[in-house]
Amino acid sequence: MSDLPQRLSLREVGPRDGLQNEAPVATAAKVALIDALSGTGVGRIEAVSFVHPRAIPQMSDAAQVWSSVRRDPGVRYSALVPNLTGAERALEAGFRELEVVVSASDTHNRTNVNRSTGESLDDIAVILERVHAAGGTCQVIVATAWGCPYEGEVALERVIGVARRAVSDGADGLSYGDTTGMATPSRVTRLVGETRAALPDTGLNLHFHNTRGTGLANVLAALELGVSDFDASVGGLGGCPYAPGASGNIATEELVHMVEDMGVATGIDLEAMIEAAAQAERIVGRTLPSQVLRAGPRTRTVA
Ligand code: ZN
């Protein structure tokens, strides 16, 4: 095995990507979950999104959540925004680290925001300018980077094209989302390799779903190329039981459990993350998919 990065920077997306795809939960429960996550040692937390409350009622209390959480100085908190209005709300709420999404697939992008990919990229250029003027940073997330539930394959050249355009418009880093879990390790190797060649100076974060059981294998393929920035969701939170295809974030504690044993540091206290996963499970009131939550770490012995 090639040299793996010594240290990972994980972004915990359970409070946003996770809870956005679950039945609505109380504001206080969201705050309690973010506070628990802040105490695990995770370096980045995607806390909320500023989407239209009619589109996603689960996030209508974003500003309230953000004003109530205990902000740990060791954690970078971010907000996801779908458009300029969302960016304005996030900035007004005090966020200086934002993420904006565009789908590499036109059909998926139209389904999400009723715009073509090109139109969204035009909007993103304006958002980047606005966020930079406010002294903030904005990562551009390219969704459906390994395939689209409507179009199937998404050409690698198309993904790189979207990434190039975002970077030339000022994106502070990229994230590729495997939105419906269509990636496999060889596809990860190919896309990450081509992206590095095209955009060698741009930070790349990866967001995998375990919809088809390849989540951690994909992480390993990326680690072998030296990628050190990943998203994961506590307990595997997310993946609405009544919306097939929108499912399956990789579980943070499963990722931590695997890489720490391989000598890759995450800064995360595994037991604390497992406790947070149990808390997430109580909050949503359903069994979460994390296997490390069920079985415990490999070092745990039968009492
Ligand atoms: Zn996700």
Short mmCIF file of C-alpha atoms and ligand atoms in Angstrom, two decimals:
data_model
loop_
_atom_site.label_atom_id
_atom_site.label_comp_id
_atom_site.label_asym_id
_atom_site.label_seq_id
_atom_site.Cartn_x
_atom_site.Cartn_y
_atom_site.Cartn_z
CA MET A 1 0.00 0.00 0.00
CA SER A 2 1.31 3.43 -0.88
CA ASP A 3 1.96 6.09 1.74
CA LEU A 4 -1.27 7.31 3.25
CA PRO A 5 -1.72 10.84 4.61
CA GLN A 6 -0.66 11.06 8.27
CA ARG A 7 -3.66 13.09 9.23
CA LEU A 8 -7.20 13.60 7.91
CA SER A 9 -9.45 16.63 8.14
CA LEU A 10 -12.98 15.29 8.50
CA ARG A 11 -16.08 17.39 8.05
CA GLU A 12 -19.02 16.13 10.05
CA VAL A 13 -22.15 16.66 7.92
CA GLY A 14 -24.73 14.86 10.08
CA PRO A 15 -26.41 18.02 11.43
CA ARG A 16 -26.96 19.31 7.89
CA ASP A 17 -26.86 16.61 5.19
CA GLY A 18 -28.06 14.05 7.74
CA LEU A 19 -30.93 15.86 9.45
CA GLN A 20 -32.02 17.52 6.19
CA ASN A 21 -32.88 14.05 4.91
CA GLU A 22 -34.65 12.84 8.06
CA ALA A 23 -38.08 13.69 9.45
CA PRO A 24 -37.95 17.15 11.14
CA VAL A 25 -36.48 17.20 14.65
CA ALA A 26 -36.69 19.83 17.41
CA THR A 27 -34.28 22.78 17.37
CA ALA A 28 -32.97 21.89 20.84
CA ALA A 29 -32.12 18.35 19.68
CA LYS A 30 -30.12 19.75 16.73
CA VAL A 31 -28.23 22.08 19.02
CA ALA A 32 -27.50 19.22 21.45
CA LEU A 33 -26.19 17.04 18.60
CA ILE A 34 -23.89 19.78 17.26
CA ASP A 35 -22.62 20.42 20.78
CA ALA A 36 -21.91 16.71 21.27
CA LEU A 37 -20.07 16.59 17.93
CA SER A 38 -18.03 19.67 18.86
CA GLY A 39 -16.70 17.67 21.82
CA THR A 40 -15.48 14.71 19.74
CA GLY A 41 -12.38 16.40 18.37
CA VAL A 42 -13.73 16.68 14.82
CA GLY A 43 -12.18 19.67 13.06
CA ARG A 44 -15.03 20.73 10.78
CA ILE A 45 -18.81 20.64 11.15
CA GLU A 46 -21.32 21.52 8.45
CA ALA A 47 -23.86 22.86 10.91
CA VAL A 48 -26.86 24.05 8.90
CA SER A 49 -28.08 25.06 5.47
CA PHE A 50 -29.86 28.24 4.50
CA VAL A 51 -32.43 26.89 2.07
CA HIS A 52 -35.94 28.12 1.47
CA PRO A 53 -38.10 26.89 4.38
CA ARG A 54 -40.82 25.74 1.97
CA ALA A 55 -38.33 23.63 0.02
CA ILE A 56 -36.69 22.06 3.09
CA PRO A 57 -38.67 22.67 6.30
CA GLN A 58 -36.08 20.62 8.26
CA MET A 59 -33.66 23.58 8.04
CA SER A 60 -36.08 26.47 8.64
CA ASP A 61 -34.56 27.07 12.10
CA ALA A 62 -30.96 27.36 10.80
CA ALA A 63 -30.27 30.82 12.27
CA GLN A 64 -31.81 29.81 15.60
CA VAL A 65 -29.73 26.63 15.74
CA TRP A 66 -26.57 28.53 14.95
CA SER A 67 -27.23 31.20 17.60
CA SER A 68 -27.73 28.48 20.24
CA VAL A 69 -24.79 26.14 19.65
CA ARG A 70 -21.72 26.20 21.85
CA ARG A 71 -18.98 27.24 19.44
CA ASP A 72 -15.77 25.38 20.07
CA PRO A 73 -12.70 27.41 19.05
CA GLY A 74 -11.09 24.21 17.74
CA VAL A 75 -13.89 23.59 15.23
CA ARG A 76 -14.56 25.27 11.89
CA TYR A 77 -18.33 25.50 11.39
CA SER A 78 -19.82 25.95 7.93
CA ALA A 79 -23.18 26.48 6.28
CA LEU A 80 -24.44 25.17 2.98
CA VAL A 81 -26.28 27.59 0.70
CA PRO A 82 -28.22 26.90 -2.51
CA ASN A 83 -28.25 30.45 -3.91
CA LEU A 84 -27.42 34.13 -3.28
CA THR A 85 -30.35 34.61 -0.89
CA GLY A 86 -29.09 31.69 1.17
CA ALA A 87 -25.57 33.13 1.12
CA GLU A 88 -26.87 36.49 2.38
CA ARG A 89 -28.72 34.75 5.22
CA ALA A 90 -25.66 32.70 6.16
CA LEU A 91 -23.43 35.78 6.21
CA GLU A 92 -26.02 37.69 8.23
CA ALA A 93 -26.14 34.83 10.74
CA GLY A 94 -22.37 35.20 11.15
CA PHE A 95 -21.01 32.34 9.03
CA ARG A 96 -17.75 33.04 7.19
CA GLU A 97 -17.26 29.53 5.84
CA LEU A 98 -19.85 28.60 3.22
CA GLU A 99 -20.46 25.85 0.72
CA VAL A 100 -22.51 26.12 -2.44
CA VAL A 101 -23.65 23.17 -4.55
CA VAL A 102 -23.92 22.59 -8.27
CA SER A 103 -24.67 19.28 -9.96
CA ALA A 104 -22.46 18.13 -12.81
CA SER A 105 -25.62 16.58 -14.25
CA ASP A 106 -28.01 19.08 -15.83
CA THR A 107 -31.09 17.00 -15.01
CA HIS A 108 -30.14 16.65 -11.35
CA ASN A 109 -29.34 20.35 -11.12
CA ARG A 110 -32.69 21.28 -12.68
CA THR A 111 -34.48 18.97 -10.25
CA ASN A 112 -32.70 20.66 -7.34
CA VAL A 113 -32.73 24.34 -8.27
CA ASN A 114 -34.61 24.56 -11.58
CA ARG A 115 -31.50 25.83 -13.40
CA SER A 116 -29.06 24.28 -15.82
CA THR A 117 -25.55 23.52 -14.57
CA GLY A 118 -24.25 26.48 -16.60
CA GLU A 119 -26.83 28.86 -15.13
CA SER A 120 -25.94 27.70 -11.62
CA LEU A 121 -22.25 28.30 -12.32
CA ASP A 122 -23.13 31.87 -13.36
CA ASP A 123 -24.99 32.29 -10.04
CA ILE A 124 -22.08 30.80 -8.12
CA ALA A 125 -19.67 33.37 -9.59
CA VAL A 126 -21.85 36.10 -8.05
CA ILE A 127 -22.07 34.24 -4.72
CA LEU A 128 -18.29 33.82 -4.56
CA GLU A 129 -17.81 37.53 -5.11
CA ARG A 130 -20.35 38.36 -2.39
CA VAL A 131 -18.83 35.95 0.16
CA HIS A 132 -15.30 37.17 -0.54
CA ALA A 133 -16.43 40.78 -0.16
CA ALA A 134 -17.71 39.84 3.32
CA GLY A 135 -14.34 38.30 4.20
CA GLY A 136 -15.58 34.73 3.93
CA THR A 137 -14.63 31.62 2.00
CA CYS A 138 -16.84 29.43 -0.15
CA GLN A 139 -16.21 25.88 -1.26
CA VAL A 140 -17.96 24.69 -4.41
CA ILE A 141 -19.50 21.24 -4.08
CA VAL A 142 -19.90 19.36 -7.36
CA ALA A 143 -22.77 16.90 -6.86
CA THR A 144 -23.39 13.77 -8.97
CA ALA A 145 -19.64 13.70 -9.67
CA TRP A 146 -19.70 9.91 -10.15
CA GLY A 147 -23.09 9.54 -11.73
CA CYS A 148 -26.65 10.81 -11.70
CA PRO A 149 -29.84 8.97 -10.72
CA TYR A 150 -31.60 10.47 -13.78
CA GLU A 151 -28.88 10.51 -16.43
CA GLY A 152 -26.74 7.57 -15.30
CA GLU A 153 -23.09 8.11 -16.21
CA VAL A 154 -21.72 11.63 -15.96
CA ALA A 155 -18.71 12.14 -18.21
CA LEU A 156 -15.46 12.76 -16.36
CA GLU A 157 -14.71 15.69 -18.70
CA ARG A 158 -17.98 17.28 -17.66
CA VAL A 159 -17.11 17.07 -13.96
CA ILE A 160 -13.64 18.52 -14.58
CA GLY A 161 -15.21 21.27 -16.70
CA VAL A 162 -17.51 22.29 -13.86
CA ALA A 163 -14.59 22.19 -11.41
CA ARG A 164 -12.38 24.32 -13.69
CA ARG A 165 -15.09 26.93 -14.12
CA ALA A 166 -15.73 27.11 -10.35
CA VAL A 167 -12.03 27.51 -9.61
CA SER A 168 -11.54 30.18 -12.27
CA ASP A 169 -14.46 32.07 -10.71
CA GLY A 170 -12.70 32.00 -7.32
CA ALA A 171 -13.88 28.88 -5.50
CA ASP A 172 -11.99 28.36 -2.23
CA GLY A 173 -11.66 24.64 -2.77
CA LEU A 174 -13.81 21.93 -4.29
CA SER A 175 -15.77 19.03 -2.93
CA TYR A 176 -17.00 16.14 -5.07
CA GLY A 177 -20.22 14.50 -3.99
CA ASP A 178 -21.12 10.92 -4.82
CA THR A 179 -24.73 11.91 -4.37
CA THR A 180 -26.37 8.52 -4.83
CA GLY A 181 -23.46 6.20 -4.12
CA MET A 182 -22.45 5.36 -7.71
CA ALA A 183 -18.66 5.58 -7.23
CA THR A 184 -16.32 2.61 -7.06
CA PRO A 185 -12.61 2.76 -6.12
CA SER A 186 -11.32 2.69 -9.71
CA ARG A 187 -13.65 5.56 -10.63
CA VAL A 188 -12.43 7.51 -7.60
CA THR A 189 -8.81 6.97 -8.64
CA ARG A 190 -9.57 8.17 -12.16
CA LEU A 191 -11.53 11.31 -11.26
CA VAL A 192 -9.22 12.38 -8.44
CA GLY A 193 -6.17 11.79 -10.65
CA GLU A 194 -7.59 13.82 -13.54
CA THR A 195 -8.68 16.61 -11.20
CA ARG A 196 -5.23 16.82 -9.61
CA ALA A 197 -3.69 17.03 -13.09
CA ALA A 198 -6.14 19.75 -14.18
CA LEU A 199 -6.21 21.74 -10.94
CA PRO A 200 -3.05 20.92 -8.99
CA ASP A 201 -3.34 23.86 -6.58
CA THR A 202 -6.96 23.40 -5.56
CA GLY A 203 -7.98 21.74 -2.30
CA LEU A 204 -10.21 18.72 -2.86
CA ASN A 205 -12.69 17.33 -0.34
CA LEU A 206 -14.66 14.15 -1.05
CA HIS A 207 -18.17 13.20 0.02
CA PHE A 208 -19.13 9.56 -0.36
CA HIS A 209 -22.38 7.77 0.15
CA ASN A 210 -22.55 4.11 1.08
CA THR A 211 -25.72 3.48 -0.90
CA ARG A 212 -24.16 0.49 -2.66
CA GLY A 213 -21.66 -0.54 0.00
CA THR A 214 -18.56 1.05 -1.58
CA GLY A 215 -18.23 4.09 0.72
CA LEU A 216 -15.15 3.15 2.76
CA ALA A 217 -13.49 1.42 -0.19
CA ASN A 218 -13.79 4.71 -2.06
CA VAL A 219 -12.24 6.57 0.87
CA LEU A 220 -9.30 4.15 0.83
CA ALA A 221 -8.78 4.66 -2.91
CA ALA A 222 -8.66 8.43 -2.34
CA LEU A 223 -6.34 8.10 0.68
CA GLU A 224 -3.88 6.24 -1.51
CA LEU A 225 -3.77 9.29 -3.76
CA GLY A 226 -3.08 11.49 -0.75
CA VAL A 227 -6.55 13.04 -0.37
CA SER A 228 -6.98 14.06 3.25
CA ASP A 229 -10.30 15.95 3.34
CA PHE A 230 -13.50 13.93 3.66
CA ASP A 231 -17.11 14.38 4.68
CA ALA A 232 -18.85 11.84 6.87
CA SER A 233 -22.07 11.74 8.85
CA VAL A 234 -22.40 10.61 12.46
CA GLY A 235 -24.19 7.25 12.61
CA GLY A 236 -24.59 7.38 8.84
CA LEU A 237 -27.35 9.90 9.50
CA GLY A 238 -29.26 10.93 6.38
CA GLY A 239 -30.95 8.88 3.79
CA CYS A 240 -34.60 9.47 4.24
CA PRO A 241 -36.48 6.16 4.54
CA TYR A 242 -39.23 7.50 2.24
CA ALA A 243 -37.01 8.98 -0.50
CA PRO A 244 -35.14 6.16 -2.24
CA GLY A 245 -31.89 7.19 -3.87
CA ALA A 246 -31.19 10.12 -1.54
CA SER A 247 -29.57 7.82 0.96
CA GLY A 248 -26.50 6.62 2.67
CA ASN A 249 -23.81 9.00 3.94
CA ILE A 250 -20.75 7.11 5.16
CA ALA A 251 -20.71 6.94 8.96
CA THR A 252 -18.09 9.10 10.67
CA GLU A 253 -17.29 6.53 13.36
CA GLU A 254 -16.79 3.80 10.73
CA LEU A 255 -14.34 6.00 8.86
CA VAL A 256 -12.48 6.95 12.05
CA HIS A 257 -12.41 3.32 13.21
CA MET A 258 -10.85 2.18 9.93
CA VAL A 259 -8.25 4.87 9.30
CA GLU A 260 -7.00 5.26 12.88
CA ASP A 261 -6.09 1.56 12.91
CA MET A 262 -4.15 2.18 9.69
CA GLY A 263 -2.06 4.88 11.38
CA VAL A 264 -3.98 7.83 9.93
CA ALA A 265 -4.90 10.36 12.63
CA THR A 266 -8.28 12.10 12.64
CA GLY A 267 -8.11 13.92 15.97
CA ILE A 268 -11.45 12.33 16.81
CA ASP A 269 -12.21 10.41 20.00
CA LEU A 270 -13.88 7.29 18.60
CA GLU A 271 -15.87 6.49 21.75
CA ALA A 272 -17.17 10.07 21.88
CA MET A 273 -18.21 9.83 18.21
CA ILE A 274 -20.00 6.52 18.88
CA GLU A 275 -21.83 8.20 21.77
CA ALA A 276 -22.83 11.05 19.47
CA ALA A 277 -24.09 8.45 16.96
CA ALA A 278 -26.24 6.86 19.68
CA GLN A 279 -27.58 10.33 20.45
CA ALA A 280 -28.33 10.90 16.74
CA GLU A 281 -30.21 7.61 16.69
CA ARG A 282 -32.35 8.66 19.66
CA ILE A 283 -33.06 12.02 18.01
CA VAL A 284 -34.36 10.59 14.74
CA GLY A 285 -36.02 7.61 16.39
CA ARG A 286 -34.86 4.99 13.91
CA THR A 287 -31.99 2.56 13.67
CA LEU A 288 -29.03 4.17 11.88
CA PRO A 289 -26.92 2.14 9.43
CA SER A 290 -23.54 2.50 11.20
CA GLN A 291 -22.05 -0.92 11.91
CA VAL A 292 -19.46 0.44 14.33
CA LEU A 293 -22.33 1.93 16.34
CA ARG A 294 -23.83 -1.59 16.57
CA ALA A 295 -20.64 -3.61 17.12
CA GLY A 296 -18.42 -1.07 18.88
CA PRO A 297 -14.74 -0.63 18.00
CA ARG A 298 -12.59 -3.71 17.27
CA THR A 299 -10.83 -3.24 20.62
CA ARG A 300 -14.04 -3.61 22.62
CA THR A 301 -14.22 -7.00 24.31
CA VAL A 302 -17.28 -8.84 25.54
CA ALA A 303 -17.89 -7.96 29.20
ZN ZN B 1 -24.50 13.24 1.54
#
